[in-house]
Coordinates of C-alpha atoms in Angstrom, one line a residue:
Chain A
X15 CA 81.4 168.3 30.3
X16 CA 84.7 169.2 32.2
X17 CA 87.9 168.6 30.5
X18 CA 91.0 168.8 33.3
X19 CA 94.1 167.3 32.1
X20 CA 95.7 164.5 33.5
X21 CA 99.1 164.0 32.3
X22 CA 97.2 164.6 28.2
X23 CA 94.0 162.9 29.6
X24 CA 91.0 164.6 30.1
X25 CA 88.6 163.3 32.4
X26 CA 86.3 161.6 30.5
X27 CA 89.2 159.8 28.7
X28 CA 90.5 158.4 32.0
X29 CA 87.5 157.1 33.3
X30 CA 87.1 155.4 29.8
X31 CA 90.4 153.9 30.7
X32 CA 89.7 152.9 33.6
X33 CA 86.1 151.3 33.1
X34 CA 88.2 149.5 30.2
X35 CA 90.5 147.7 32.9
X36 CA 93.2 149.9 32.5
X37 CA 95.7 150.0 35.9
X38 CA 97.8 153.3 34.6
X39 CA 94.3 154.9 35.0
X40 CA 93.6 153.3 38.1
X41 CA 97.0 154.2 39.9
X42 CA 96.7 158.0 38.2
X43 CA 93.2 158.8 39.9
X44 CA 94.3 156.9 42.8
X45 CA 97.6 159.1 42.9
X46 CA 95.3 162.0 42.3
X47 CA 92.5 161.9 44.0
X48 CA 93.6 159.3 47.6
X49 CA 94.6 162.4 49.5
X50 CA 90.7 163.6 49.3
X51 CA 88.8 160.6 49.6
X52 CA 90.7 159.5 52.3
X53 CA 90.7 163.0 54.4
X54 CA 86.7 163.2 54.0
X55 CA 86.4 159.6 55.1
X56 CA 88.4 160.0 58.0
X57 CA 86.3 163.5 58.7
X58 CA 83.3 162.1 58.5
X59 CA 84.1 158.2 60.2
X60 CA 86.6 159.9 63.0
X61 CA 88.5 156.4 62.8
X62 CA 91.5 156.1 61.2
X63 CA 91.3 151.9 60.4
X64 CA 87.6 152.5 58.9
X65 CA 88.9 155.4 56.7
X66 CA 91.5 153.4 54.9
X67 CA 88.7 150.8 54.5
X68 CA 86.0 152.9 53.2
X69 CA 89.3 154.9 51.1
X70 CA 89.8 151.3 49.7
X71 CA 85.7 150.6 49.0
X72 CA 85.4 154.0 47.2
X73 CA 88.4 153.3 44.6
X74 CA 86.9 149.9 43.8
X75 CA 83.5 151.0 43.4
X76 CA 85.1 154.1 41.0
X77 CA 86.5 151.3 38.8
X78 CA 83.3 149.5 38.5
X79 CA 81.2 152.3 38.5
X80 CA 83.3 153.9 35.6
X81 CA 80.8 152.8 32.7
X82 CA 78.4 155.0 34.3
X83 CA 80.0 158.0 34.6
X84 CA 79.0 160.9 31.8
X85 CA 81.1 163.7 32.8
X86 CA 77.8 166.2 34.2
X87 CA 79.7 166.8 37.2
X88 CA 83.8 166.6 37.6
X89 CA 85.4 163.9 38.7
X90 CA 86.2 164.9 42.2
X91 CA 82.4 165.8 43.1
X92 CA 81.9 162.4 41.8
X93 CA 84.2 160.7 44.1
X94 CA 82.9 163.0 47.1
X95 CA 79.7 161.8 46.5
X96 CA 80.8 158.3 46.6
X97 CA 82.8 158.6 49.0
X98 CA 80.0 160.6 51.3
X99 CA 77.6 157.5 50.9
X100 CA 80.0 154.9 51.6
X101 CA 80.7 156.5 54.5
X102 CA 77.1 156.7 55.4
X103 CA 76.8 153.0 55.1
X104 CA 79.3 152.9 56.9
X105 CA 78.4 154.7 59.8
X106 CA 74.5 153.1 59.5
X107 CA 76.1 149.3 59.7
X108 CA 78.1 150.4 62.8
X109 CA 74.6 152.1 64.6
X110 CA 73.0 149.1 63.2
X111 CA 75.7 146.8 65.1
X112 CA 75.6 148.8 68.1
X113 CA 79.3 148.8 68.5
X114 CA 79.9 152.5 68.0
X115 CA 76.1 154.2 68.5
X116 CA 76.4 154.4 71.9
X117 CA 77.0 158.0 73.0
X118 CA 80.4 158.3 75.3
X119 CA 81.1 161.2 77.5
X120 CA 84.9 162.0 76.7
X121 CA 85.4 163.2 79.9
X122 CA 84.0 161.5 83.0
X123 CA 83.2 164.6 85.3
X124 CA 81.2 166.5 82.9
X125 CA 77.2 165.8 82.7
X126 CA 77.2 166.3 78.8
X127 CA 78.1 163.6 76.5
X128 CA 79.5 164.0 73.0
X129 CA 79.9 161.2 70.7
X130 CA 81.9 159.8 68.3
X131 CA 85.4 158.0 69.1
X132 CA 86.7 159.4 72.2
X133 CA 90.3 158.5 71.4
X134 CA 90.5 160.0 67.7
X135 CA 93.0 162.4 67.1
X136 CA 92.7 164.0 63.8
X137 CA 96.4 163.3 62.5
X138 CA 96.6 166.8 60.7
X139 CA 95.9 168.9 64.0
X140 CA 98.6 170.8 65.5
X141 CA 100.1 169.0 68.5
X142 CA 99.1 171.9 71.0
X143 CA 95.1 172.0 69.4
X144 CA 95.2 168.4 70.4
X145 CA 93.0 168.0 73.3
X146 CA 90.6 171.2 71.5
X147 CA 90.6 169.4 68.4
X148 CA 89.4 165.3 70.0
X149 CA 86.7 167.7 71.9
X150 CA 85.5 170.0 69.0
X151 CA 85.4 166.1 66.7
X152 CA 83.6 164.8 69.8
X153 CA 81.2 167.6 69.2
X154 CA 80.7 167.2 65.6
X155 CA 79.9 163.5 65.6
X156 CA 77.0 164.4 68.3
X157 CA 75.4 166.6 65.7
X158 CA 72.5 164.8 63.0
X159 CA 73.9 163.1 60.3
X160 CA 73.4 165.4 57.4
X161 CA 74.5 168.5 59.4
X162 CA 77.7 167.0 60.5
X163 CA 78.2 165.6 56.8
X164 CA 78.1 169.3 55.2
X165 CA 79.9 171.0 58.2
X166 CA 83.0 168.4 58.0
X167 CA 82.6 168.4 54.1
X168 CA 82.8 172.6 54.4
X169 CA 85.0 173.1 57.5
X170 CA 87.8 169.7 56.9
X171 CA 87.7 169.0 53.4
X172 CA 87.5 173.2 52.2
X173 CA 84.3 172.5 49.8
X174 CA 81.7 175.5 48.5
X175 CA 78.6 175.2 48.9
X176 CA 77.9 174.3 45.4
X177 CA 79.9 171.6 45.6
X178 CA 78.3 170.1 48.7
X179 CA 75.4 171.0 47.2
X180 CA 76.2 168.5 44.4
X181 CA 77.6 165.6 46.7
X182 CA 74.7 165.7 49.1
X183 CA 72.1 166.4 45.8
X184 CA 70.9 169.7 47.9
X185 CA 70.3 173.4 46.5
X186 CA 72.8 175.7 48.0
X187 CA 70.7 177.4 50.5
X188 CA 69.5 174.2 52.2
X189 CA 73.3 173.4 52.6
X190 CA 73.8 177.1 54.0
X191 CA 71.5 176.8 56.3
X192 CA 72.6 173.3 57.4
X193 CA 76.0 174.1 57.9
X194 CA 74.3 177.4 60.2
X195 CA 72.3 175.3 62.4
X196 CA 75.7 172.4 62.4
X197 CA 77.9 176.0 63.7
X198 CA 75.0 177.1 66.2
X199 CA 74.7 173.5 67.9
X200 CA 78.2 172.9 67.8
X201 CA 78.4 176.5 69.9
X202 CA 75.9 175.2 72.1
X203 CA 77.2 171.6 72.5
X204 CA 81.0 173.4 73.5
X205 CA 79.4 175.9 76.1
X206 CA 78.0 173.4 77.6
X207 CA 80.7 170.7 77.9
X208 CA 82.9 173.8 79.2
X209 CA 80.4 174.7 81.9
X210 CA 79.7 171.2 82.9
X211 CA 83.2 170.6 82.7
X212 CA 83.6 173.5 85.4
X213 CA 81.6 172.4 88.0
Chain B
X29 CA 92.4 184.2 84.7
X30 CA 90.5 181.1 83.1
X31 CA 88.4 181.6 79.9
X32 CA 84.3 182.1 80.2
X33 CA 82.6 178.7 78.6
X34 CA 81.6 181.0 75.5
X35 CA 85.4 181.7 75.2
X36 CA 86.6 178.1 75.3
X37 CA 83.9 177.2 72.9
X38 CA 84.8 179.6 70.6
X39 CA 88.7 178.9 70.7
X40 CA 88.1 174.9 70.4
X41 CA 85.9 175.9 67.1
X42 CA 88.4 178.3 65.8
X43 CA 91.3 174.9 66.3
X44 CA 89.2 173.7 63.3
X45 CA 91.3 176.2 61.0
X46 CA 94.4 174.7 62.2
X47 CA 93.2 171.6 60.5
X48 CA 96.2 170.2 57.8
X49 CA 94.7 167.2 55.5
X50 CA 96.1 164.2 56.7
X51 CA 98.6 162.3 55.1
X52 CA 97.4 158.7 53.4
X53 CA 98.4 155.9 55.5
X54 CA 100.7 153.8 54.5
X55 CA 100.3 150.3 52.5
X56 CA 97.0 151.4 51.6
X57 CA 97.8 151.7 48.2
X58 CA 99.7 148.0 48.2
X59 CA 96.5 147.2 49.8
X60 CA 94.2 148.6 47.1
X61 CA 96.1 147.5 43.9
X62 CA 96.0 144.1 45.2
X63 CA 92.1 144.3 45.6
X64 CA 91.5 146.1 42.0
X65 CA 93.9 142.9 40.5
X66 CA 91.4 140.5 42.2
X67 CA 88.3 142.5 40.4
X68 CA 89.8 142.5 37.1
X69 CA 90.2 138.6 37.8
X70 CA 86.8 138.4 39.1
X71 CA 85.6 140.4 36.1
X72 CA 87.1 138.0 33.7
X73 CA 86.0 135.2 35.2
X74 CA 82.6 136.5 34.9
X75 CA 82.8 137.8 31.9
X76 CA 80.8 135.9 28.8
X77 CA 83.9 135.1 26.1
X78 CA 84.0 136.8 22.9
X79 CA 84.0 133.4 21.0
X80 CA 80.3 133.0 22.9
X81 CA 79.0 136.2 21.0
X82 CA 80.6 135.7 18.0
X83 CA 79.2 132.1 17.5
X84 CA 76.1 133.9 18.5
X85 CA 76.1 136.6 15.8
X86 CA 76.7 134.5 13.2
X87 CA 74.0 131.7 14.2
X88 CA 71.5 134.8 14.5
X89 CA 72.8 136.1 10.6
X90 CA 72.0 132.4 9.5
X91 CA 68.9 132.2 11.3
X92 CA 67.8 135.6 9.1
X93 CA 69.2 134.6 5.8
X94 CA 67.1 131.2 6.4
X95 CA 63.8 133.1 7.4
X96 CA 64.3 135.9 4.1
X97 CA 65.0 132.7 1.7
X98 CA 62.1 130.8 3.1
X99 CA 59.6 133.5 3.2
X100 CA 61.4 134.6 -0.6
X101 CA 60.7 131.0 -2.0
X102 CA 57.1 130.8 0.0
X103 CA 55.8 134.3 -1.6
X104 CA 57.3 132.9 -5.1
X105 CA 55.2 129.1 -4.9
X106 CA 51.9 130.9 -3.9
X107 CA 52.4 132.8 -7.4
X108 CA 53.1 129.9 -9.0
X109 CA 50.0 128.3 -7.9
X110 CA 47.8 131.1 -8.7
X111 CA 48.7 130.8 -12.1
X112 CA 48.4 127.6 -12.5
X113 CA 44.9 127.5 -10.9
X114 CA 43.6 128.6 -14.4
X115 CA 44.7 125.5 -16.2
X116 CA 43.0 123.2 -12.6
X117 CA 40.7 121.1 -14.9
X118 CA 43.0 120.8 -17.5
X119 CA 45.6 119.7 -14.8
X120 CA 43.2 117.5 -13.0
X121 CA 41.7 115.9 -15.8
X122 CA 44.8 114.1 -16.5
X123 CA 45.8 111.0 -14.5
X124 CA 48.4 112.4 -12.3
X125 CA 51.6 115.2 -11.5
X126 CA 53.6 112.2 -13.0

């Protein structure tokens, strides 16, 4: 069991609280935890509008999910991996809709075409990294699913490998080699947008 | 002069370390407590009322004491009437229970 304090609550007393009804628990994980979910959902969807959604869906289904929670993992593994398979629904519905699984080439000239949303603009990049960064996210939403899931979860959101381990219910060298293959296609997927690019 | 493909790739993969977490948008929070107020309200709307459980309890703990008095006053007649079979022709040679 993991006991971190929250303001003279542990965790498994504040998700009592909070499966109880309780709103001061509600607005303290909220106040803790909104800065995470909300940077992995926006790493993972690229869309700033569906991350405050999804941010929104994870908190609710935390409060009615609380019941369930027995304190094997902590509570912000917990929330990652709620948060990583709402975003996967989320992501699923949209393919499923066809309004964003259409692959679009970010840049007219070149022959390869990255996915993702060609006008996202990660909001904590530097103002000169801009153009890199909207090519570099291009590239990561054209890689599979569960390698762009543990790359962004590594690379944006600064998690071990045990812990994505944990969130995607892996063993720690099948999210090492993941995250190798996501760093060697990504490499591959740049090269050739810069040599197409070129020409 | 202009950076080899392999260069540019590597520099626009390295722009990931620049990375800051972004900051939470504003009103989402307005936003969200108004949606957890509408699931408590939802919750108890759905929710069965205590007085519902109560009245159950206590018709279930009647329901038992019934059952244990019956089944105590049941055992208790079948040993009355096995000893009373012994005195049958003595019983039934009179006219009647009355």
């Amino acid at each position: 069991m993991h006991q971190v304090s929250f303001g003279g609550m542990d965790e498994i007393s504040l998700v009592e609280e909070l499966s109880a009804g309780n709103r001061d628990a509600f607005k303290r994980l909220f106040s803790l935890y909104r800065r995470q979910v909300y940077n992995t959902c926006l790493g993972m969807l690229q869309h700033a509008e569906d991350a405050e959604d999804v941010t929104q869906e994870v908190f609710i289904e935390v409060f009615r999910s609380a019941g369930k929670f027995r304190g094997d993992s902590k509570i912000s593994t917990w929330l990652y991996r709620i948060a990583y398979n709402r975003c996967l629904d989320h992501i699923r519905s949209k393919k499923r809709d066809k309004r964003s699984g259409e692959v679009v080439s970010i840049d007219g000239d070149a022959t390869l075409q990255l996915a993702g949303n060609p006008s996202f603009v990660h909001p904590g990049v530097a103002l000169e990294q801009k153009e890199r960064a909207t090519i570099l996210f291009g590239a990561i939403a054209a890689l599979p699913e569960n390698q762009r899931v543990a790359f962004t979860l590594s690379k944006v959101d600064g998690l071990s490998y045990r812990e994505i381990g944990e969130v995607m219910n892996m063993n720690q060298p099948g999210v090492e080699s993941l995250i190798h293959r996501a760093k060697q296609n990504l490499k591959k997927l740049l090269e050739n947008y810069y040599r197409n690019a070129d020409t | 002069m202009k950076p080899s493909p392999e260069e540019e790739a590597a520099l626009t993969l390295k722009s990931l370390d620049a990375v800051e977490p972004a900051g939470v948008p504003e009103g989402l929070e307005e936003k969200l407590f108004a949606r957890f107020e509408l699931e408590i309200a939802e919750l108890k709307k759905t929710a069965t009322p205590k007085w519902f459980w109560m009245a159950a309890s206590a018709l279930l703990f009647f329901n038992t004491i019934c059952a244990l008095n019956y089944l105590r006053y049941d055992a208790a007649d079948e040993t009355e009437s096995a000893s009373s079979a012994g005195s049958e022709t003595l019983f039934h040679g009179g006219t009647s229970w009355y």
